[in-house]
Short mmCIF file of C-alpha atoms and ligand atoms in Angstrom, two decimals:
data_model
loop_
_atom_site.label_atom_id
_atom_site.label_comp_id
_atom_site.label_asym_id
_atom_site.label_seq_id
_atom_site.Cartn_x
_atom_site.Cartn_y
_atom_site.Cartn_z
CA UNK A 1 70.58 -16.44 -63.61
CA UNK A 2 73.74 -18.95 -62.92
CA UNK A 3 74.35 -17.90 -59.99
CA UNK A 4 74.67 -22.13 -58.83
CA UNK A 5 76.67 -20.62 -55.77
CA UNK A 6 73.13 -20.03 -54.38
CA UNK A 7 72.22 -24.25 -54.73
CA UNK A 8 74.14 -26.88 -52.50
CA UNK A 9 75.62 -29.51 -53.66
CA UNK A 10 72.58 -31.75 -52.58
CA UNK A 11 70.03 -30.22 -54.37
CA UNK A 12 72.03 -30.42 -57.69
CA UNK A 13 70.78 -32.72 -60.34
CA UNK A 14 67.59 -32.69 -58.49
CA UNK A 15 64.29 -31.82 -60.99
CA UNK A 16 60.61 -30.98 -59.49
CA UNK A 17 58.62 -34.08 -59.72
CA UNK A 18 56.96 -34.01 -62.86
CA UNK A 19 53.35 -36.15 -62.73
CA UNK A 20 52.34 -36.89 -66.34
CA UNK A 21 50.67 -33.78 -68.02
CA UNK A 22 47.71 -33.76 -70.14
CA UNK A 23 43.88 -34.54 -70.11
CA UNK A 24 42.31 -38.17 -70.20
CA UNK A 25 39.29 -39.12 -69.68
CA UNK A 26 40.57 -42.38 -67.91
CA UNK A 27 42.96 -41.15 -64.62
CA UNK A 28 44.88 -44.59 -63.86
CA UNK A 29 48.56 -43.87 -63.34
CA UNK A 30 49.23 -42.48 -59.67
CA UNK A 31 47.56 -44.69 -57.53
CA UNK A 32 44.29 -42.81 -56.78
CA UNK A 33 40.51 -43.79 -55.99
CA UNK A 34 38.37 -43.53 -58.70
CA UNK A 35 35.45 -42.83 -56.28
CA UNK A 36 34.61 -38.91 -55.85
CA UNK A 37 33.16 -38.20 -51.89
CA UNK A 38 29.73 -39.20 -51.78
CA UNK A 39 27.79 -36.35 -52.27
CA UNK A 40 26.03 -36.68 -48.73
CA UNK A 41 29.16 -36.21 -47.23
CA UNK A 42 30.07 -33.15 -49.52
CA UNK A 43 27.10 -31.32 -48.26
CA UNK A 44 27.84 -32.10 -44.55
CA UNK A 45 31.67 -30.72 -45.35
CA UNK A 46 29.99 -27.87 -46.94
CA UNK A 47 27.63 -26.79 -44.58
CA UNK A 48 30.78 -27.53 -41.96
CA UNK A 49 32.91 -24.76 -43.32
CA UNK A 50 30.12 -22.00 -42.42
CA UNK A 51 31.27 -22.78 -38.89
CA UNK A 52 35.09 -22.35 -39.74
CA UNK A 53 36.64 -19.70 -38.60
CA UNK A 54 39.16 -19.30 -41.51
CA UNK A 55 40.58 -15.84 -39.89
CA UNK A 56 42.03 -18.30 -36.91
CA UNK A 57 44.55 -20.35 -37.26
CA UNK A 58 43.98 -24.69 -37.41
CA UNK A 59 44.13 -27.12 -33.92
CA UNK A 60 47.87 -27.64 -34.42
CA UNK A 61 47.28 -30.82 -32.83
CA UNK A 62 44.40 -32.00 -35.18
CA UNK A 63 42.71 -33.35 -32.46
CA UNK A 64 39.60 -34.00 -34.11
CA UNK A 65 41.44 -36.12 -36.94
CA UNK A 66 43.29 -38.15 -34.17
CA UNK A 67 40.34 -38.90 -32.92
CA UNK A 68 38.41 -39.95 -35.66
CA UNK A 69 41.48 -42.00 -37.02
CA UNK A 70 41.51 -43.77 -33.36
CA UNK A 71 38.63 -45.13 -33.51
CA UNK A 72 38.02 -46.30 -37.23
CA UNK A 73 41.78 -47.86 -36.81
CA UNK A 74 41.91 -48.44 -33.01
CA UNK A 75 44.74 -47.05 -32.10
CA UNK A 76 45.36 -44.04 -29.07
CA UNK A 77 45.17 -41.04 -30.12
CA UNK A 78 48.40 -39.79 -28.22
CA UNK A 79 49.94 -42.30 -30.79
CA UNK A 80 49.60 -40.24 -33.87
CA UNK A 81 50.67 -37.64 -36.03
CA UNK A 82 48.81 -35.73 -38.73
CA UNK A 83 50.91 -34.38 -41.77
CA UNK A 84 50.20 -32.75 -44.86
CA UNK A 85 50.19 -35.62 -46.48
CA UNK A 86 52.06 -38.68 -45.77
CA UNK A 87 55.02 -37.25 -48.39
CA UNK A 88 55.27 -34.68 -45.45
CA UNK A 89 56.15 -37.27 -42.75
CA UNK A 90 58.22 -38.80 -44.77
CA UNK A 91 60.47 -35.70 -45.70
CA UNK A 92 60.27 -35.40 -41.67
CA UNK A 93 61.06 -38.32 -40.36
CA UNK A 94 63.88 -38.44 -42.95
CA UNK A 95 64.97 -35.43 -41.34
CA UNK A 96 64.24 -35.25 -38.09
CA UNK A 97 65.40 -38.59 -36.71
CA UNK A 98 69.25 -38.86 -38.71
CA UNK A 99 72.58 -36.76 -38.49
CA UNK A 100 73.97 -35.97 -41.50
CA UNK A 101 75.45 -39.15 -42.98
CA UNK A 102 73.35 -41.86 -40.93
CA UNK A 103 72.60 -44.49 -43.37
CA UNK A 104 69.13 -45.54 -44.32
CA UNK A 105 68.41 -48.72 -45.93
CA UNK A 106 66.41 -48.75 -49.11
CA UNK A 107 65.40 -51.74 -51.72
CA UNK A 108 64.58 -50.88 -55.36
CA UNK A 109 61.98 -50.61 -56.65
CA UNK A 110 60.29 -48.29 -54.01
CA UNK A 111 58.45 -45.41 -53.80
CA UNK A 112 61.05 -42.85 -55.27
CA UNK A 113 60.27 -40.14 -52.43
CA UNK A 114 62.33 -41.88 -49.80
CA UNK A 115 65.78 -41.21 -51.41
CA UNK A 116 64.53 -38.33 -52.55
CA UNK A 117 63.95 -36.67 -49.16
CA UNK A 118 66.64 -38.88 -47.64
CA UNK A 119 69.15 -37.27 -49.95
CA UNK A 120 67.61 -33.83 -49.13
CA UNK A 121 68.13 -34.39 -45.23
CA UNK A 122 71.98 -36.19 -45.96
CA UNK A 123 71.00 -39.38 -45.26
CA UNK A 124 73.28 -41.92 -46.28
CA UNK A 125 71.14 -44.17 -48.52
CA UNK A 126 72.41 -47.84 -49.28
CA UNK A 127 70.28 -50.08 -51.47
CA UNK A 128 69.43 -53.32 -52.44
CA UNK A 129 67.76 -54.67 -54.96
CA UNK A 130 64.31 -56.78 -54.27
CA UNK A 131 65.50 -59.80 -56.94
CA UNK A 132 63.42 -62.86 -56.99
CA UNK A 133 65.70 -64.00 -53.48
CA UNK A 134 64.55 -60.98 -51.47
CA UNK A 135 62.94 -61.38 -48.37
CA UNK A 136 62.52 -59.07 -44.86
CA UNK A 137 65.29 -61.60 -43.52
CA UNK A 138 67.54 -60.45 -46.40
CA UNK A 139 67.06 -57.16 -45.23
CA UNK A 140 67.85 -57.28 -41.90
CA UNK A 141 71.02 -58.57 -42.81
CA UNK A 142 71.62 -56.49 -45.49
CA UNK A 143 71.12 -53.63 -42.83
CA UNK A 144 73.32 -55.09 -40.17
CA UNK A 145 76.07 -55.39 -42.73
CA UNK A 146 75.77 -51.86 -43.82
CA UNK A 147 74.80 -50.65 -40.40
CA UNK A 148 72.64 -49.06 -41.16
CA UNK A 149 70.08 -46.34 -38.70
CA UNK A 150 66.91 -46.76 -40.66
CA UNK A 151 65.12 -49.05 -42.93
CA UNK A 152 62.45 -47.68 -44.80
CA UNK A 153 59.79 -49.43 -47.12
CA UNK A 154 56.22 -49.46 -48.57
CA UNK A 155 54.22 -52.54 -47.35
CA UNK A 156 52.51 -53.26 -49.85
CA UNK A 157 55.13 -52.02 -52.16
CA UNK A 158 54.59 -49.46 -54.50
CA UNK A 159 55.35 -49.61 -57.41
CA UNK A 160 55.54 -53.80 -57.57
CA UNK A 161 52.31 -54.59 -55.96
CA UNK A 162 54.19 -57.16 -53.40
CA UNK A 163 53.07 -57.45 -49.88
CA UNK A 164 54.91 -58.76 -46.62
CA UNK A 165 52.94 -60.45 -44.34
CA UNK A 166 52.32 -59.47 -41.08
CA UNK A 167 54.65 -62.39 -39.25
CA UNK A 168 57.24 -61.55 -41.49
CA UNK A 169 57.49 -57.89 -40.65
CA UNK A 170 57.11 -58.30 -37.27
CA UNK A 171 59.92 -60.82 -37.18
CA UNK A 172 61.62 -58.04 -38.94
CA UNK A 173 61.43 -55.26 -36.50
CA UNK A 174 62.38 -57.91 -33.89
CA UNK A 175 65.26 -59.10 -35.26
CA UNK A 176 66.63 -55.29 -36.00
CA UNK A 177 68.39 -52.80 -34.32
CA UNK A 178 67.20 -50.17 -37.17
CA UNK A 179 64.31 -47.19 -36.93
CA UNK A 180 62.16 -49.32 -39.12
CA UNK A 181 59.62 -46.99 -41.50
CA UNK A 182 56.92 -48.94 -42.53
CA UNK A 183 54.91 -47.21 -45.28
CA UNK A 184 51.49 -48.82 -44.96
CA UNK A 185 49.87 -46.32 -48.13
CA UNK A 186 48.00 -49.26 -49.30
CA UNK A 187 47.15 -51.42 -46.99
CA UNK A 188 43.83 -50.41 -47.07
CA UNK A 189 43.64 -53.02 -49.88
CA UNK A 190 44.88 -55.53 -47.69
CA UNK A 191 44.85 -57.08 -44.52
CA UNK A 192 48.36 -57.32 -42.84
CA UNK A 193 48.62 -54.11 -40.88
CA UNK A 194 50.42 -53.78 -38.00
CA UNK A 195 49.45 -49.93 -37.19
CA UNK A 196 47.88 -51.55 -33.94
CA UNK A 197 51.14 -53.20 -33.16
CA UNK A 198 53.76 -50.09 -33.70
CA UNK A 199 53.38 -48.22 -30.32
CA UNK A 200 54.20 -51.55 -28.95
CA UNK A 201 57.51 -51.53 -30.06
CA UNK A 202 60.93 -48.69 -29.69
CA UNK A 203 61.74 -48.90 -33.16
CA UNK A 204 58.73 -48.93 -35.60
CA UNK A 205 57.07 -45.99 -37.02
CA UNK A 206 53.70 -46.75 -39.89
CA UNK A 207 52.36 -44.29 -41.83
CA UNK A 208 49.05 -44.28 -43.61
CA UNK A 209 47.00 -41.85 -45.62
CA UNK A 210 44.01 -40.72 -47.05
CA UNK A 211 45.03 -40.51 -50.59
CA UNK A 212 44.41 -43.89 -51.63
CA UNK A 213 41.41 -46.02 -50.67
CA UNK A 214 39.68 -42.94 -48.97
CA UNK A 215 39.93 -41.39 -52.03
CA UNK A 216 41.16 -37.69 -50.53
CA UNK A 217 44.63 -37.17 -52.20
CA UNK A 218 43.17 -33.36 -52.50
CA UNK A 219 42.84 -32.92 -49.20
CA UNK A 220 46.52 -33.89 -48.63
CA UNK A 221 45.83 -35.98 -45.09
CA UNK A 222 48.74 -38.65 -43.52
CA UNK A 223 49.03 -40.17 -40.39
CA UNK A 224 52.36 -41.97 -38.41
CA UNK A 225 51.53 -43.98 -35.71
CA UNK A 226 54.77 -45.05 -32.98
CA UNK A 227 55.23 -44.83 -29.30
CA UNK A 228 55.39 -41.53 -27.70
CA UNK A 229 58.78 -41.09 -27.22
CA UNK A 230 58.88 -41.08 -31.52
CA UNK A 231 55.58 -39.31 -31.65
CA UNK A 232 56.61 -36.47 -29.85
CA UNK A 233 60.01 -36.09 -31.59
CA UNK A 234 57.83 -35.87 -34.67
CA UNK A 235 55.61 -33.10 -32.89
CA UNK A 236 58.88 -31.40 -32.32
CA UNK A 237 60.31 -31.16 -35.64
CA UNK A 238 56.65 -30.61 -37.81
CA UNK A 239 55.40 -27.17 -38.57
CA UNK A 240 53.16 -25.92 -35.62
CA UNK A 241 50.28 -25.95 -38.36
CA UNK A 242 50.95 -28.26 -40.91
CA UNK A 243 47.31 -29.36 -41.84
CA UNK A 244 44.91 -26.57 -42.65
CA UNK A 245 41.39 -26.59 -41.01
CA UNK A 246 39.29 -27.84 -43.98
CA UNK A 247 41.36 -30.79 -44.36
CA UNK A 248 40.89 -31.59 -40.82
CA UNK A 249 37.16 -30.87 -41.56
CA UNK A 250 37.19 -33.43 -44.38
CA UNK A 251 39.41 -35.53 -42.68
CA UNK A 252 37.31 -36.34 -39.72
CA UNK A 253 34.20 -36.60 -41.57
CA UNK A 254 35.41 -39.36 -43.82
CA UNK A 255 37.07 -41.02 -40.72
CA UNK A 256 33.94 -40.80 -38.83
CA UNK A 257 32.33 -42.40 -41.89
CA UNK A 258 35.04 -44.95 -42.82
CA UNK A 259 32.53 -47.87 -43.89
CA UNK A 260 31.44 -45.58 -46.57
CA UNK A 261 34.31 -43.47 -47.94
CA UNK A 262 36.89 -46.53 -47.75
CA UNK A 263 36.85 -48.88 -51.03
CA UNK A 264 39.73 -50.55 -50.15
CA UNK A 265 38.13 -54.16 -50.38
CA UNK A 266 36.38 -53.19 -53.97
CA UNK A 267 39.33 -51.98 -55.42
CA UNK A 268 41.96 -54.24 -54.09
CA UNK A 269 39.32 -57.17 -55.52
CA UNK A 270 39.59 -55.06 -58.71
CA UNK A 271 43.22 -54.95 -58.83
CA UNK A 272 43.05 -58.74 -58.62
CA UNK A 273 40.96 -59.14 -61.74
CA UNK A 274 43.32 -56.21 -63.40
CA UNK A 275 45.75 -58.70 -62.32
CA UNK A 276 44.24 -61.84 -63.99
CA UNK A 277 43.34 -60.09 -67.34
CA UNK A 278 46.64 -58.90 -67.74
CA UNK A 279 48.07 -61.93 -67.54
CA UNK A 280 45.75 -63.57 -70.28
CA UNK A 281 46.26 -60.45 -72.51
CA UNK A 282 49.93 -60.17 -72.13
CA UNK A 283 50.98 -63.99 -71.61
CA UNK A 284 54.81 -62.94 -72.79
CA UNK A 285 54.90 -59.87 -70.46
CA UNK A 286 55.77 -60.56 -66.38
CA UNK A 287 52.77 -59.36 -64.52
CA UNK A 288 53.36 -59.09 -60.87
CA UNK A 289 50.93 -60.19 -57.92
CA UNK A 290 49.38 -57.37 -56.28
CA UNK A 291 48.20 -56.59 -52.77
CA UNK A 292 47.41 -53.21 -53.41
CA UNK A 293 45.02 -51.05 -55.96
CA UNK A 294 47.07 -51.56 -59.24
CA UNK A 295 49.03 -53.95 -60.95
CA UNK A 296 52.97 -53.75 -61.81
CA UNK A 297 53.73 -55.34 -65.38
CA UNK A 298 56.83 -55.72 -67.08
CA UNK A 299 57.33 -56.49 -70.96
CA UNK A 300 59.44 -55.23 -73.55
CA UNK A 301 56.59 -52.71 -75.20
CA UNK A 302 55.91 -51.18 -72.22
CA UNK A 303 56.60 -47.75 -73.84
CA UNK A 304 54.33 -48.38 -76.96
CA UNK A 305 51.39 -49.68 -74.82
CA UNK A 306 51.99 -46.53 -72.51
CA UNK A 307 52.15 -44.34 -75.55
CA UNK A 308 48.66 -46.48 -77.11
CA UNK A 309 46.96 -46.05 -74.25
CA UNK A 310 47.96 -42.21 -73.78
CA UNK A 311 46.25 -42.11 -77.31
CA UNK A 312 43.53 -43.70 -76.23
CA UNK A 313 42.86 -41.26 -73.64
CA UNK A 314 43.97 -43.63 -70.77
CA UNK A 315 46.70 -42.57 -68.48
CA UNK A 316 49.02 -45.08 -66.84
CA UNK A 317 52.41 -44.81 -65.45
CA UNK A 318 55.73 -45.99 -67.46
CA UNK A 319 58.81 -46.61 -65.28
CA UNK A 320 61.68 -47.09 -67.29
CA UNK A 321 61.04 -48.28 -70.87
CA UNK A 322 60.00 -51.68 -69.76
CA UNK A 323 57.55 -51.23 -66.85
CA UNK A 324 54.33 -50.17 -66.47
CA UNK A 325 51.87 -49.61 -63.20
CA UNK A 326 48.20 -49.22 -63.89
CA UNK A 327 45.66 -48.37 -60.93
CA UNK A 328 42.27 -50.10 -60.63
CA UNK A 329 39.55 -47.54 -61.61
CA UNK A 330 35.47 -47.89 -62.11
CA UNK A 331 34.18 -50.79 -63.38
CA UNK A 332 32.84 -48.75 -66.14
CA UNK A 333 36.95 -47.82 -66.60
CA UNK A 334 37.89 -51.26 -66.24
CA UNK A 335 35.70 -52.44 -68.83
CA UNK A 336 37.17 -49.43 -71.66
CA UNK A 337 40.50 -50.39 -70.51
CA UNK A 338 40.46 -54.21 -71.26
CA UNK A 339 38.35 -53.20 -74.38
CA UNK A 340 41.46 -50.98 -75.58
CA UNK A 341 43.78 -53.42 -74.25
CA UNK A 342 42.34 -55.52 -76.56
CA UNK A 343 42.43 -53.64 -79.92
CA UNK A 344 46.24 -53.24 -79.29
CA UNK A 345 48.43 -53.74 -81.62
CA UNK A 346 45.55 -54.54 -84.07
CA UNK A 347 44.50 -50.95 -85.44
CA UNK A 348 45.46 -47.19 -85.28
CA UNK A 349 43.89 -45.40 -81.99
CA UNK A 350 42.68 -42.57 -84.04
N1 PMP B 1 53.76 -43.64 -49.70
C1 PMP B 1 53.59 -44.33 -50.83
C2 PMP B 1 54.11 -45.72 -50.89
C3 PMP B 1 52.96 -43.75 -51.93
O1 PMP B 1 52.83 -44.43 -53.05
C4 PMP B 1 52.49 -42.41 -51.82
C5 PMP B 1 51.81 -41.70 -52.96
N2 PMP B 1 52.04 -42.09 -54.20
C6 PMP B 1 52.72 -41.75 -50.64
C7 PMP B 1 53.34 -42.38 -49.59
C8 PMP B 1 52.32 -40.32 -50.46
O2 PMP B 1 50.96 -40.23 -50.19
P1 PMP B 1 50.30 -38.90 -49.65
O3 PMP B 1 49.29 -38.52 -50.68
O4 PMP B 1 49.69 -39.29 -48.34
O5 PMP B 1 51.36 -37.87 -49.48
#
C-alpha cells in the first residue's frame, strides 16, 4: 500500500487527531463539563425518541434547534446555522468562504483545528505569535500588512485561558477589512459575547457550541451566528443533513432548559480557584489567567506532572514539553486533584 499518488500534496504529513488514550477515573484534559444531563431531562429525551421517525430523514434546517438557541441567546433565528459540531463550521467556513491561496490570519497558541482545516481547504495561513505585546490592535495590523481575507480566533482563547473584551473586539471588526471568525466555544464561562452583535455587522461570523458548558460534546451540536447574506452562503456549502434528528432532539431540550443544563458560571468560578491554587502550588511555574473552564500553566516539568498525574489516574492535556491545560471538573475532582497535586514530587504514585 504506497501508492502516495492517491494523497495530495496537502494532506501529506497530516496524522488523525489523536485525543489521549486510556482510562481515568478523573476526565480533565479536553475541555469538557463534568456534569452528565440531569436525569429529568434524559427521560424527557428518551421518551422523545418514541416519536422519532428514524426511517425519515432530519429537518435539514434544524428548525427546532434555531429556535430554541434564539431565544435562550436572543438572537433571530434566520441568523443561524446548526453544524455537527462547531469543528464542522469551522472546516466550512474555512472552505466555503476562500479561493485557494486567500490568506487567513492566525495567532499561536490557538485552537489547532483552524490551520488544520485551513490547510485542508488551501488557505494561506500567516501567523503571529500572542507574546506578552499582543493585542486585537496588533492584529489588525498584522492582517492589513499581510492582507490578509480572514482572521480567525477563539475568544476566550483556548488553549491560554485569555479573553478579549467585548470593546476591544468590536473595535476590531471595525477597524478591519477581514471576514473576522470569532470562536466564542467558551464564553459560556464569561460574559463578553457579542453573538447579539454579529448580524449587525458584514464581516463577523461567532460560533458557539454545546460541547462545553452544556455539557453535550456527544451529541456533537454548533451554532454560527452572521447576517444573512453569510448565513446563507453557509446553508449553501453544508451537507443538506448535517445534524441527525436525536441531536436536534437533545439539542432543543437542553436549549429550552438552558438555566439548568448550562454551568458555565460554576465552572468558570471553578476555573478561577483552579487558577489561584495553581499558582500557590506551583509559585516557579507561569500560570495564566483564565476566562474560560480550565487553566493554561507553563513550567519546566510540565511532562513529569502530566506523566504523575496520568499515574494518578487524572488526565490532563500536555502541549509541548512545557505546557499543560487542565479543565475544571466536580468539586469532588477538584478536591483529589489539589490533594495529588500536593503529594507531587514527594512520593511514588503507586
Ligand atoms: N472551538 C474551540 C476553541 C474548541 O476548543 C473546540 C473544542 N475543543 C471547538 C471549537 C470544537 O467544539 P465542538 O465540540 O463544538 O466541535
Amino acid at each position: 500500500m504506497s501508492e502516495m499518488r492517491y494523497i495530495p500534496n496537502k494532506m501529506k504529513g497530516k496524522t488523525p487527531y489523536d485525543p489521549i488514550s486510556g482510562s481515568y477515573s478523573i476526565r480533565l484534559d479536553a475541555n469538557e463539563s463534568p456534569y452528565p444531563i440531569p436525569a429529568e431531562l434524559l427521560d424527557r429525551f428518551c421518551e422523545a425518541l418514541k416519536e422519532e421517525s428514524l426511517n425519515r430523514y432530519p429537518d435539514p434546517t434544524c428548525a427546532s434547534v434555531r429556535n430554541a438557541f434564539s431565544s435562550y441567546y436572543r438572537v433571530d433565528p434566520a441568523n443561524v446555522v446548526v453544524g455537527n459540531g462547531s469543528d464542522e463550521l469551522i472546516n466550512l467556513i474555512l472552505n466555503c468562504f476562500f479561493d485557494k491561496g486567500d490568506k487567513v490570519g492566525i495567532a499561536t497558541p490557538e485552537f489547532s483545528m483552524y490551520r488544520f482545516y485551513a490547510e485542508l481547504a488551501e488557505d494561506a495561513v500567516v501567523f503571529t505569535e500572542k507574546d506578552s505585546t499582543f493585542s486585537l490592535d496588533r492584529f489588525s495590523a498584522f492582517a492589513k500588512e499581510n492582507g490578509c481575507r480572514a482572521v480567525i480566533f477563539s475568544n476566550p482563547c483556548n488553549p491560554t485561558g485569555a479573553g478579549f473584551d467585548k470593546e476591544e473586539v468590536l473595535r476590531f471588526i471595525r477597524q478591519t477589512s477581514c471576514l473576522c471568525i470569532i470562536d466564542e466555544a467558551y464564553m459560556d464561562f464569561w460574559d463578553q459575547s457579542i453573538l447579539t452583535l454579529a448580524p449587525e455587522f458584514e464581516n463577523v461570523i461567532v460560533l458557539r457550541t454545546l460541547s462545553k458548558a452544556f455539557g453535550a460534546a456527544g451529541a456533537r451540536i454548533g451554532f454560527a451566528v452572521a447576517n444573512p447574506l453569510l448565513i446563507r452562503n453557509l446553508n449553501v456549502a453544508r451537507s443538506p443533513y448535517n445534524v441527525n434528528s436525536l441531536s436536534q432532539r437533545l439539542a432543543t431540550l437542553l436549549l429550552e432548559n438552558g438555566d439548568l443544563c448550562n454551568h458555565g458560571k460554576e465552572l468558570g468560578q471553578r476555573a478561577k480557584e483552579l487558577q489561584s491554587r495553581l499558582t500557590e502550588l506551583f509559585p516557579d511555574a507561569r500560570v495564566f489567567p483564565t476566562c474560560a473552564n480550565f487553566v493554561f500553566m507553563e513550567t519546566p516539568n510540565a511532562s513529569e506532572l502530566f506523566r504523575y498525574l496520568a499515574d494518578c489516574g487524572i488526565a490532563v492535556r500536555l502541549f509541548g514539553n512545557s505546557h499543560l491545560r487542565i479543565c475544571a471538573g466536580t468539586e469532588k475532582e477538584m478536591d483529589r486533584l489539589y490533594e495529588t497535586l500536593t503529594r507531587f514530587g514527594t512520593e511514588d504514585p503507586s
